[in-house]
Amino acid sequence: MPEDESSSLQEKKEKAKKKKPKLLNKFDKTIKAELDAAEKLRKKGKVEDALNAFELLVTKYPQSPRARYGKAQSEDDLAEKQRSNDILLRAIGSYEEVAGLPNVPTDLVKTALKRKANRQQFLGRMRGSILTLQKLVQLYPEDIPLRNELGVGYLLLGDNQKAKQVYEEVLSLDPNNGFAKVHYGFILKAENKIAESIPYLKEGLLSGESGTDDGRFYFHLGDALQRVGDKEAYTWYEVGHKRGHFASVWQRSLYNVDGLKAQAWWTAKETSYADLVRSLEANWKVIREEGLAVMDASKGLFLPEDENLREKGDWSQYTLWQQGRKNDKSCKAAPRTCALLERFPESTGCRRGQIKYSVMHPGTHVWPHTGPTNCRLRMHLGLVIPSEGCRIRCANDTRSWKEGKVLIFDDSFEHEVWQEADSYRLIFIVDVWHPELTQHQRRTLPAI
Ligand code: LMR
Ligand code: MN
């Protein structure tokens, strides 16, 4: 096909997609002036006036789908303005009523029910939103974007198997659907089907379709490529960075506060937590003793790393604090260590981090990986360190632990660990708030 012809076809396709939805039925066209007047209020942000106007129209024309939809949207606006879940529930009910009226234009049924599902998700009513989306798919089985939304609904619910089925159906109906491809690839990756996930993630991203440009897809495509040893990973990280998803090619956390000082390795002085570092180094033997005692007596408190970060090997952790919450049971077995830490709220109060022992056995390799947030820094106190064979790379700088000494890095930068010694390695990990976060941010940032 000559190029210009194919592009005009493409344009037609685009136009078809952007076509304005038809929201008025025959009757609503006869009351268009009244509907427009109410809608004008809504567009101007006069939320209460718009709601009054649409409520009057609904009373006057109870069978008018467009008036009912205007009422739903006005309630939706008001819910947002007043941050009221009760009003939002009313809006959800009104959207449902729209779809139940006689002679509703197809576009309006879709628009109303899609918004209903979206608001149900917003309220955390994932099951309700699934029911709404299922109904939509049933009504319009040929509508691919609706099926794609249903897939997202299942993912939000944590039902990856159902989501997978949905995307398999979409890809059999529409093999080039980019949205379905990235989501399908994402699910395969979560199933640890690394090589299989790559073409789906890649082609989905290359499609440029709306809904595909999400940091998580670049993150997991790059990760999959790194695990199969393909250098193209960094090309994708670069694209992810250029599109604003990653602070840099190395720093790929997705839950960030903008503008925080960003460097892979830190000195104690730079962190302003020199007291904490001094205290850890001065008491390292006590901290080691308590860690070793737990390893001997109640090994079960050390839990294997469960984030699928290892290529191979044996790596477990024993957690004292996480998300700013103390684990009383763990602390009972390490009382002096916990007492020491209580003096440092920059760490015990770090709701985006952990405090834990980490034991790694010979023959372990931890894949290059990136923590979730730039809001913390990670201290590693060396406790039992074999004389050689243990190292950690963060960005392009590789270091080793020393007994009684603290290393500090920002784990939102890519890092990788090797344990090739002939005996185990034990360290103590202490996360701290990024020093530039204000007290207000430390109190209010959601935990991770
Ligand atoms: C990490 O924090 O990813 C690792 O470095 C932890 C460890 O035990 O080495
Ligand atoms: Mn890590």
Short mmCIF file of C-alpha atoms in Angstrom, two decimals, residues 295 302 315-318 356-360 380 383-384 424-429:
data_model
loop_
_atom_site.label_atom_id
_atom_site.label_comp_id
_atom_site.label_asym_id
_atom_site.label_seq_id
_atom_site.Cartn_x
_atom_site.Cartn_y
_atom_site.Cartn_z
CA MET A 295 19.77 -16.84 63.97
CA PHE A 302 14.29 -14.76 59.52
CA TRP A 315 18.76 -14.63 51.51
CA SER A 316 16.58 -13.98 54.57
CA GLN A 317 15.62 -11.03 56.69
CA TYR A 318 14.53 -10.49 60.27
CA LYS A 356 16.06 -5.40 59.69
CA TYR A 357 18.84 -7.94 59.84
CA SER A 358 19.77 -9.44 56.49
CA VAL A 359 21.61 -12.72 56.16
CA MET A 360 22.90 -13.84 52.78
CA HIS A 380 24.00 -1.08 55.97
CA LEU A 383 28.11 -7.48 61.21
CA VAL A 384 29.61 -10.69 59.87
CA TYR A 424 27.39 -16.35 55.36
CA ARG A 425 27.23 -12.57 55.44
CA LEU A 426 25.15 -10.73 58.07
CA ILE A 427 24.33 -7.02 57.92
CA PHE A 428 21.93 -4.71 59.73
CA ILE A 429 19.77 -2.51 57.49
#
